[in-house]
Amino acid sequence: MNKARAIARWISFLLLFAAGQVCAELQVQISQGVEGAIPVAVVPFANQGSLSESLSQIVSADLQRSGRFRTLAESAMRERPTAPDQIQQAVWQSLGQDFVVVGQVQPAGGDYEADFHVVDVIRGTLVISYKLPFGRAGTRQAAHRIADVIYKAITGEPGAFATRVAYVTVTGEGGNRRYNLQVADTDGYNPQSVIVSNEPIMSPAWSPDGTKIAYVSFESRRSAIYVQTLATGERRKVSDTPGINGAPAFSPDGSRLALTLSKDGNPDIYVMNLGSGGLTKITDYSGIDTEPNWSRDGRSIVFTSDRGGKPQLYLVSAGGGPAERLTYEGDYNARGVFSPDGRSLAMVHGKGGDYRIAVMDLASRAVRVLTNGPLDESPGFAPNGSMILYAARRGQLAAVSIDGKVRQSLQIEGGAVREPAWSP
């Protein structure tokens, strides 16, 4: 294939769903929750008035946002206990609650400690007691961690409230357009810019320890891949070979980067040793191989290829070799990403001009469509595997549970956002 034509096809491949975007704070809304969501009351913590924000309100909002819980408004609470022995079980049962969370905030060596408890008011049992120290500037993060503890105590599954999301926004038009790679809490608060550029920024990918982000930047008027440390802002250009440099993905141990390069003519999958910079060519095909993503054990890579005539998902050893086609249902299957437990694969599934988020069970190869489309893109699992974050049409982010029962929208007022990536 002609090299210029291959590059043009690859760019159109990645920009299929692009739209004008604006940088602002994300606003999270629940559009659909689980039928029979668990009733829980998060009572205001004692002494939290000394904090910059209300711990209990953030915790309650997190649990409500998950779609798995139905939280009780503070105005409906008939008592305000702060310890388990103060809870009148009959009062909360009459309010239709299954669980009550109580706690208090204490000073601790110049910082704070949250001492909280989860009580099952149906059985009259203490589910968990927990103490969490946190700094003066860490109120919101502490609240997210408390919500994670409560979520796991009640459901038995890890929470993901204390994680972050990365996304790309754009402000302005024409020559005044500016691209902004941002990182924010999963509830949309605390947005921080990683890099701002007048040229496109694409494909953010987290390192396994959550300290770095790899991304594609066109700031030099051609694609290059950078790895940036979030705490310091220090960044390193790891690939700027002639042609395409795209779709970076960290290996599970963080030592390697899978990426798409066209330095030999056509877009193929490569693996880079981040210590030495050495490259291993994984695929060698005359068409387009792109969008690599690692299996959880680091032994395999799923990627998108048009070698069968239309974009489909294939699996190849991380050391190279023959590729196995994974998807056959639908006209288009791309952007494959493994679930945290390695049992499922999320993807963009296209059929009849509609593009939706779907999940494949890798054991049975059965595909289940989760979203309504028609232009859904860029799926990524939450660290606990319960939700899939993706980009929807009209420039908003959305999330759907792996069973399709819970739906969230993450909107930016007056604009749009793309390229979401959920942190570890």
Short mmCIF file of C-alpha atoms in Angstrom, two decimals:
data_model
loop_
_atom_site.label_atom_id
_atom_site.label_comp_id
_atom_site.label_asym_id
_atom_site.label_seq_id
_atom_site.Cartn_x
_atom_site.Cartn_y
_atom_site.Cartn_z
CA MET A 1 0.00 0.00 0.00
CA ASN A 2 1.22 3.55 -0.76
CA LYS A 3 2.69 5.05 2.42
CA ALA A 4 0.88 8.40 2.15
CA ARG A 5 -2.40 6.58 1.55
CA ALA A 6 -1.80 4.35 4.57
CA ILE A 7 -1.17 7.38 6.79
CA ALA A 8 -4.31 9.09 5.52
CA ARG A 9 -6.37 5.97 6.19
CA TRP A 10 -4.93 5.63 9.69
CA ILE A 11 -5.70 9.26 10.55
CA SER A 12 -9.26 8.95 9.28
CA PHE A 13 -9.52 5.70 11.27
CA LEU A 14 -8.69 7.57 14.49
CA LEU A 15 -10.61 10.76 13.76
CA LEU A 16 -13.83 9.05 12.70
CA PHE A 17 -15.66 10.27 15.79
CA ALA A 18 -13.82 13.59 16.37
CA ALA A 19 -15.82 16.73 17.11
CA GLY A 20 -15.36 20.28 18.43
CA GLN A 21 -14.62 20.31 22.15
CA VAL A 22 -14.43 22.71 25.10
CA CYS A 23 -12.40 22.45 28.30
CA ALA A 24 -14.32 22.69 31.57
CA GLU A 25 -15.29 20.69 34.62
CA LEU A 26 -17.06 17.37 34.00
CA GLN A 27 -20.58 17.03 35.36
CA VAL A 28 -21.67 13.45 36.15
CA GLN A 29 -25.31 12.42 35.87
CA ILE A 30 -26.97 9.03 36.43
CA SER A 31 -29.21 8.31 33.44
CA GLN A 32 -30.12 4.78 34.56
CA GLY A 33 -29.57 2.87 37.79
CA VAL A 34 -29.99 -0.71 38.90
CA GLU A 35 -33.53 -1.72 39.64
CA GLY A 36 -33.62 -2.50 43.33
CA ALA A 37 -30.62 -0.29 44.18
CA ILE A 38 -29.48 -0.72 47.81
CA PRO A 39 -30.87 1.94 50.19
CA VAL A 40 -28.11 3.54 52.27
CA ALA A 41 -28.00 6.63 54.48
CA VAL A 42 -24.71 8.49 54.93
CA VAL A 43 -25.24 10.57 58.07
CA PRO A 44 -23.21 13.81 58.30
CA PHE A 45 -19.94 13.06 60.10
CA ALA A 46 -19.33 14.81 63.41
CA ASN A 47 -16.77 17.64 63.38
CA GLN A 48 -16.55 17.71 59.57
CA GLY A 49 -17.39 21.43 59.61
CA SER A 50 -13.68 22.14 60.04
CA LEU A 51 -12.99 20.65 56.60
CA SER A 52 -13.07 22.50 53.30
CA GLU A 53 -15.85 20.22 52.03
CA SER A 54 -18.38 17.80 53.51
CA LEU A 55 -17.00 14.25 53.62
CA SER A 56 -20.45 12.70 53.99
CA GLN A 57 -21.93 14.57 51.04
CA ILE A 58 -19.12 13.47 48.71
CA VAL A 59 -19.39 9.87 49.92
CA SER A 60 -23.16 9.90 49.42
CA ALA A 61 -22.80 11.37 45.93
CA ASP A 62 -20.23 8.71 44.99
CA LEU A 63 -22.47 5.86 46.11
CA GLN A 64 -25.49 7.34 44.34
CA ARG A 65 -23.45 7.88 41.17
CA SER A 66 -22.52 4.21 41.03
CA GLY A 67 -26.13 3.31 40.31
CA ARG A 68 -25.84 0.43 42.78
CA PHE A 69 -27.11 2.48 45.73
CA ARG A 70 -30.02 4.78 46.51
CA THR A 71 -28.88 7.30 49.09
CA LEU A 72 -31.14 9.11 51.57
CA ALA A 73 -31.27 12.91 51.50
CA GLU A 74 -29.99 14.55 54.69
CA SER A 75 -33.26 16.47 55.01
CA ALA A 76 -35.13 13.14 55.34
CA MET A 77 -33.00 11.88 58.24
CA ARG A 78 -34.86 11.83 61.56
CA GLU A 79 -31.74 11.49 63.69
CA ARG A 80 -28.04 12.28 63.27
CA PRO A 81 -26.04 9.57 65.06
CA THR A 82 -22.25 9.66 64.83
CA ALA A 83 -21.48 6.24 66.36
CA PRO A 84 -23.03 2.77 65.95
CA ASP A 85 -24.46 2.66 69.49
CA GLN A 86 -26.45 5.85 68.77
CA ILE A 87 -28.36 4.33 65.84
CA GLN A 88 -32.03 3.58 66.51
CA GLN A 89 -32.61 0.65 64.23
CA ALA A 90 -36.40 1.09 63.98
CA VAL A 91 -36.05 4.71 62.86
CA TRP A 92 -33.95 3.78 59.84
CA GLN A 93 -36.07 0.76 59.01
CA SER A 94 -39.12 3.03 58.89
CA LEU A 95 -37.23 5.18 56.39
CA GLY A 96 -36.68 2.13 54.17
CA GLN A 97 -32.92 1.97 54.71
CA ASP A 98 -30.80 -1.19 54.61
CA PHE A 99 -27.52 0.38 55.73
CA VAL A 100 -26.48 3.45 57.71
CA VAL A 101 -23.03 5.04 57.63
CA VAL A 102 -21.96 7.10 60.64
CA GLY A 103 -18.65 8.65 61.59
CA GLN A 104 -16.64 11.53 62.93
CA VAL A 105 -13.57 13.53 62.00
CA GLN A 106 -10.77 13.96 64.52
CA PRO A 107 -7.59 16.05 64.37
CA ALA A 108 -4.47 13.91 64.06
CA GLY A 109 -1.06 15.51 64.30
CA GLY A 110 -1.93 18.57 62.24
CA ASP A 111 -4.01 16.52 59.82
CA TYR A 112 -7.23 14.56 60.23
CA GLU A 113 -8.60 11.07 60.74
CA ALA A 114 -12.04 9.86 59.66
CA ASP A 115 -13.44 7.18 61.96
CA PHE A 116 -16.51 5.67 60.27
CA HIS A 117 -18.79 2.65 60.55
CA VAL A 118 -21.26 0.83 58.29
CA VAL A 119 -24.25 -0.70 60.08
CA ASP A 120 -26.79 -3.13 58.63
CA VAL A 121 -30.00 -1.84 60.20
CA ILE A 122 -32.05 -4.77 58.89
CA ARG A 123 -29.98 -7.37 60.74
CA GLY A 124 -28.73 -5.03 63.43
CA THR A 125 -25.08 -5.86 62.77
CA LEU A 126 -21.89 -3.85 62.33
CA VAL A 127 -20.58 -4.44 58.80
CA ILE A 128 -17.25 -2.62 59.11
CA SER A 129 -15.40 -0.03 61.18
CA TYR A 130 -12.55 1.86 59.56
CA LYS A 131 -10.12 4.67 60.35
CA LEU A 132 -8.67 6.74 57.50
CA PRO A 133 -6.00 9.42 58.04
CA PHE A 134 -5.84 12.25 55.50
CA GLY A 135 -4.20 15.62 54.98
CA ARG A 136 -5.82 19.03 55.10
CA ALA A 137 -5.81 19.31 51.31
CA GLY A 138 -7.04 15.76 50.75
CA THR A 139 -10.69 15.93 51.76
CA ARG A 140 -12.18 14.92 48.42
CA GLN A 141 -9.71 12.07 47.89
CA ALA A 142 -10.38 10.84 51.43
CA ALA A 143 -14.12 10.86 50.75
CA HIS A 144 -13.61 8.83 47.57
CA ARG A 145 -11.53 6.31 49.51
CA ILE A 146 -14.23 6.07 52.17
CA ALA A 147 -16.80 5.43 49.43
CA ASP A 148 -14.55 2.66 48.08
CA VAL A 149 -14.42 1.02 51.52
CA ILE A 150 -18.21 1.21 51.92
CA TYR A 151 -18.83 -0.09 48.40
CA LYS A 152 -16.66 -3.14 48.99
CA ALA A 153 -18.03 -3.77 52.49
CA ILE A 154 -21.59 -3.94 51.17
CA THR A 155 -21.18 -5.44 47.69
CA GLY A 156 -18.01 -7.50 48.15
CA GLU A 157 -16.49 -5.83 45.08
CA PRO A 158 -13.74 -3.17 45.01
CA GLY A 159 -14.83 0.42 44.47
CA ALA A 160 -13.31 2.78 41.90
CA PHE A 161 -14.23 6.21 43.27
CA ALA A 162 -10.66 7.14 44.25
CA THR A 163 -9.39 6.72 40.69
CA ARG A 164 -9.13 9.35 37.94
CA VAL A 165 -10.00 9.82 34.30
CA ALA A 166 -7.96 11.41 31.53
CA TYR A 167 -9.62 13.04 28.53
CA VAL A 168 -8.92 15.50 25.72
CA THR A 169 -10.88 18.70 25.15
CA VAL A 170 -10.58 21.44 22.53
CA THR A 171 -11.45 25.11 22.78
CA GLY A 172 -11.71 27.64 19.98
CA GLU A 173 -12.09 27.37 16.24
CA GLY A 174 -9.77 27.42 13.24
CA GLY A 175 -6.39 28.92 14.02
CA ASN A 176 -7.43 29.63 17.61
CA ARG A 177 -8.13 25.98 18.43
CA ARG A 178 -6.38 24.67 21.53
CA TYR A 179 -6.18 21.06 22.68
CA ASN A 180 -6.03 20.21 26.37
CA LEU A 181 -5.21 16.83 27.88
CA GLN A 182 -6.73 16.82 31.37
CA VAL A 183 -6.95 14.52 34.37
CA ALA A 184 -9.85 14.72 36.82
CA ASP A 185 -11.48 12.76 39.63
CA THR A 186 -14.12 10.29 38.44
CA ASP A 187 -16.84 12.66 39.68
CA GLY A 188 -15.46 15.41 37.43
CA TYR A 189 -13.84 17.50 40.17
CA ASN A 190 -10.22 18.66 40.39
CA PRO A 191 -9.50 18.88 36.64
CA GLN A 192 -5.80 19.43 35.98
CA SER A 193 -4.12 20.09 32.66
CA VAL A 194 -1.38 17.70 31.63
CA ILE A 195 -0.51 19.49 28.40
CA VAL A 196 -2.07 22.24 26.26
CA SER A 197 -1.26 22.55 22.56
CA ASN A 198 -2.41 24.28 19.38
CA GLU A 199 -2.08 20.91 17.61
CA PRO A 200 -4.05 17.69 18.18
CA ILE A 201 -3.48 15.49 21.25
CA MET A 202 -4.74 11.92 21.06
CA SER A 203 -4.79 8.47 22.67
CA PRO A 204 -3.95 9.08 26.36
CA ALA A 205 -2.93 5.86 28.15
CA TRP A 206 -2.14 5.38 31.84
CA SER A 207 0.88 3.58 33.23
CA PRO A 208 -0.06 0.65 35.51
CA ASP A 209 0.94 2.56 38.66
CA GLY A 210 -1.06 5.64 37.63
CA THR A 211 1.92 7.99 37.80
CA LYS A 212 2.44 8.55 34.06
CA ILE A 213 0.42 9.07 30.90
CA ALA A 214 1.51 8.25 27.37
CA TYR A 215 -0.12 10.20 24.55
CA VAL A 216 0.19 11.22 20.92
CA SER A 217 0.95 14.86 20.15
CA PHE A 218 1.12 16.65 16.81
CA GLU A 219 2.82 19.74 18.29
CA SER A 220 5.72 19.45 15.81
CA ARG A 221 3.18 19.14 12.97
CA ARG A 222 3.66 15.38 12.84
CA SER A 223 2.76 12.62 15.26
CA ALA A 224 5.05 11.76 18.17
CA ILE A 225 4.52 9.72 21.33
CA TYR A 226 5.37 11.16 24.74
CA VAL A 227 5.38 9.71 28.25
CA GLN A 228 4.73 12.31 30.95
CA THR A 229 5.08 12.04 34.73
CA LEU A 230 2.01 13.63 36.31
CA ALA A 231 3.55 14.72 39.61
CA THR A 232 6.41 16.68 38.05
CA GLY A 233 5.25 17.41 34.50
CA GLU A 234 8.47 15.92 33.19
CA ARG A 235 7.95 14.27 29.82
CA ARG A 236 9.98 12.21 27.41
CA LYS A 237 9.54 11.78 23.69
CA VAL A 238 9.73 8.04 23.14
CA SER A 239 8.88 7.79 19.44
CA ASP A 240 8.94 10.19 16.51
CA THR A 241 9.82 7.86 13.64
CA PRO A 242 8.84 8.92 10.10
CA GLY A 243 5.13 8.44 9.40
CA ILE A 244 2.67 7.29 12.02
CA ASN A 245 3.42 7.20 15.75
CA GLY A 246 0.20 6.27 17.47
CA ALA A 247 -1.99 4.33 19.90
CA PRO A 248 0.43 3.83 22.84
CA ALA A 249 -0.46 1.24 25.51
CA PHE A 250 1.58 0.33 28.59
CA SER A 251 2.30 -3.31 29.36
CA PRO A 252 0.91 -4.56 32.70
CA ASP A 253 4.33 -4.26 34.35
CA GLY A 254 4.95 -0.79 32.86
CA SER A 255 8.27 -1.75 31.28
CA ARG A 256 7.06 -1.81 27.66
CA LEU A 257 4.86 0.21 25.37
CA ALA A 258 2.82 -1.24 22.52
CA LEU A 259 2.35 1.26 19.72
CA THR A 260 1.50 1.70 16.04
CA LEU A 261 4.31 2.75 13.70
CA SER A 262 4.49 3.05 9.93
CA LYS A 263 8.22 3.62 9.63
CA ASP A 264 8.54 0.57 7.36
CA GLY A 265 5.65 1.59 5.11
CA ASN A 266 2.36 0.39 6.58
CA PRO A 267 0.95 0.81 10.10
CA ASP A 268 2.03 -2.19 12.18
CA ILE A 269 2.12 -3.08 15.87
CA TYR A 270 5.45 -2.71 17.69
CA VAL A 271 6.55 -3.18 21.28
CA MET A 272 9.08 -0.75 22.76
CA ASN A 273 11.30 -1.50 25.75
CA LEU A 274 11.01 1.76 27.69
CA GLY A 275 14.35 1.20 29.39
CA SER A 276 16.45 0.69 26.28
CA GLY A 277 14.18 2.14 23.59
CA GLY A 278 14.51 -1.09 21.62
CA LEU A 279 11.68 -1.99 19.23
CA THR A 280 10.18 -5.38 18.39
CA LYS A 281 7.92 -5.62 15.37
CA ILE A 282 4.86 -7.67 16.31
CA THR A 283 2.79 -7.60 13.10
CA ASP A 284 3.78 -7.31 9.44
CA TYR A 285 0.80 -6.74 7.18
CA SER A 286 0.22 -4.73 4.01
CA GLY A 287 -2.85 -2.94 5.42
CA ILE A 288 -3.55 -1.26 8.74
CA ASP A 289 -2.76 -2.81 12.13
CA THR A 290 -3.44 -0.40 15.00
CA GLU A 291 -4.93 0.17 18.47
CA PRO A 292 -2.92 -2.42 20.45
CA ASN A 293 -3.95 -3.32 23.98
CA TRP A 294 -2.31 -5.79 26.37
CA SER A 295 -3.82 -8.84 27.97
CA ARG A 296 -3.67 -8.72 31.77
CA ASP A 297 -0.86 -11.26 31.95
CA GLY A 298 1.21 -9.33 29.39
CA ARG A 299 1.54 -12.34 27.09
CA SER A 300 -0.83 -11.25 24.32
CA ILE A 301 -1.92 -8.12 22.47
CA VAL A 302 -5.31 -7.45 20.94
CA PHE A 303 -5.33 -5.07 17.99
CA THR A 304 -7.51 -3.73 15.19
CA SER A 305 -6.77 -4.72 11.60
CA ASP A 306 -8.46 -4.40 8.21
CA ARG A 307 -6.68 -7.51 6.89
CA GLY A 308 -10.05 -9.24 6.48
CA GLY A 309 -11.46 -6.36 4.42
CA LYS A 310 -13.04 -4.44 7.33
CA PRO A 311 -11.78 -3.48 10.79
CA GLN A 312 -11.89 -6.48 13.14
CA LEU A 313 -10.11 -7.53 16.33
CA TYR A 314 -7.17 -9.93 16.32
CA LEU A 315 -4.98 -11.47 19.02
CA VAL A 316 -1.23 -11.96 18.73
CA SER A 317 1.54 -13.04 21.07
CA ALA A 318 3.39 -10.11 22.68
CA GLY A 319 6.52 -11.57 21.12
CA GLY A 320 5.04 -11.63 17.62
CA GLY A 321 3.82 -14.46 15.42
CA PRO A 322 0.56 -15.42 13.68
CA ALA A 323 -2.56 -13.47 14.61
CA GLU A 324 -5.90 -15.02 15.53
CA ARG A 325 -9.10 -13.28 14.48
CA LEU A 326 -11.43 -12.76 17.45
CA THR A 327 -14.50 -11.00 16.01
CA TYR A 328 -16.82 -12.02 13.21
CA GLU A 329 -20.17 -10.54 14.21
CA GLY A 330 -20.89 -7.10 12.73
CA ASP A 331 -19.27 -4.95 10.05
CA TYR A 332 -16.79 -3.24 12.35
CA ASN A 333 -15.08 -4.19 15.61
CA ALA A 334 -12.27 -2.02 16.96
CA ARG A 335 -10.58 -0.48 20.02
CA GLY A 336 -10.45 -3.76 21.93
CA VAL A 337 -9.53 -3.60 25.62
CA PHE A 338 -9.32 -6.42 28.16
CA SER A 339 -11.33 -6.41 31.37
CA PRO A 340 -9.31 -6.36 34.63
CA ASP A 341 -10.02 -10.06 35.20
CA GLY A 342 -9.02 -10.90 31.61
CA ARG A 343 -12.27 -12.72 30.89
CA SER A 344 -13.93 -10.13 28.65
CA LEU A 345 -13.06 -7.75 25.87
CA ALA A 346 -14.78 -4.38 25.40
CA MET A 347 -14.91 -2.98 21.88
CA VAL A 348 -16.57 -0.59 19.46
CA HIS A 349 -19.06 -2.74 17.58
CA GLY A 350 -20.38 -1.42 14.26
CA LYS A 351 -23.37 -2.72 12.38
CA GLY A 352 -25.53 -0.99 9.80
CA GLY A 353 -23.86 2.37 10.35
CA ASP A 354 -24.34 2.37 14.13
CA TYR A 355 -21.31 2.17 16.42
CA ARG A 356 -21.95 0.91 19.95
CA ILE A 357 -19.96 -0.38 22.89
CA ALA A 358 -20.07 -4.16 23.24
CA VAL A 359 -18.43 -6.80 25.41
CA MET A 360 -17.18 -10.20 24.25
CA ASP A 361 -16.93 -13.14 26.63
CA LEU A 362 -13.57 -14.59 25.65
CA ALA A 363 -14.50 -18.12 26.67
CA SER A 364 -17.67 -18.36 24.58
CA ARG A 365 -16.89 -15.53 22.09
CA ALA A 366 -20.45 -14.29 22.64
CA VAL A 367 -20.88 -10.55 22.02
CA ARG A 368 -23.31 -8.44 24.05
CA VAL A 369 -24.10 -4.86 22.94
CA LEU A 370 -24.34 -2.47 25.92
CA THR A 371 -25.05 0.99 24.48
CA ASN A 372 -27.49 2.57 22.04
CA GLY A 373 -25.03 4.40 19.79
CA PRO A 374 -25.02 5.59 17.12
CA LEU A 375 -21.47 6.93 17.51
CA ASP A 376 -19.93 5.43 20.64
CA GLU A 377 -16.14 5.14 20.80
CA SER A 378 -13.03 4.63 22.94
CA PRO A 379 -14.13 2.11 25.60
CA GLY A 380 -12.09 1.52 28.74
CA PHE A 381 -12.81 -0.50 31.88
CA ALA A 382 -12.94 0.88 35.40
CA PRO A 383 -10.20 -0.66 37.56
CA ASN A 384 -12.77 -2.86 39.32
CA GLY A 385 -14.25 -4.00 36.00
CA SER A 386 -17.77 -2.89 36.92
CA MET A 387 -18.14 -0.05 34.41
CA ILE A 388 -16.94 0.87 30.93
CA LEU A 389 -16.11 4.50 30.18
CA TYR A 390 -16.55 5.61 26.58
CA ALA A 391 -17.05 8.63 24.31
CA ALA A 392 -20.56 9.17 22.98
CA ARG A 393 -21.86 11.46 20.29
CA ARG A 394 -22.55 15.15 20.94
CA GLY A 395 -19.18 15.40 22.61
CA GLN A 396 -19.86 13.81 25.97
CA LEU A 397 -18.38 10.96 27.93
CA ALA A 398 -20.55 8.17 29.23
CA ALA A 399 -20.21 5.04 31.31
CA VAL A 400 -22.17 1.81 31.30
CA SER A 401 -22.04 -1.19 33.62
CA ILE A 402 -20.88 -4.47 32.12
CA ASP A 403 -24.42 -5.81 32.39
CA GLY A 404 -25.86 -2.69 30.75
CA LYS A 405 -28.10 -1.86 33.73
CA VAL A 406 -26.32 1.26 34.99
CA ARG A 407 -25.66 4.29 32.77
CA GLN A 408 -23.91 7.56 33.50
CA SER A 409 -23.22 10.64 31.43
CA LEU A 410 -20.25 12.92 32.04
CA GLN A 411 -20.87 16.26 30.39
CA ILE A 412 -18.94 19.47 29.96
CA GLU A 413 -21.11 22.56 29.93
CA GLY A 414 -21.07 24.30 26.57
CA GLY A 415 -18.75 21.85 24.87
CA ALA A 416 -17.56 18.33 24.31
CA VAL A 417 -14.86 15.88 25.33
CA ARG A 418 -13.19 12.85 23.75
CA GLU A 419 -10.48 10.20 24.21
CA PRO A 420 -11.36 9.02 27.74
CA ALA A 421 -9.00 6.79 29.72
CA TRP A 422 -9.70 5.45 33.22
CA SER A 423 -6.73 5.29 35.58
CA PRO A 424 -5.65 2.11 37.42
#
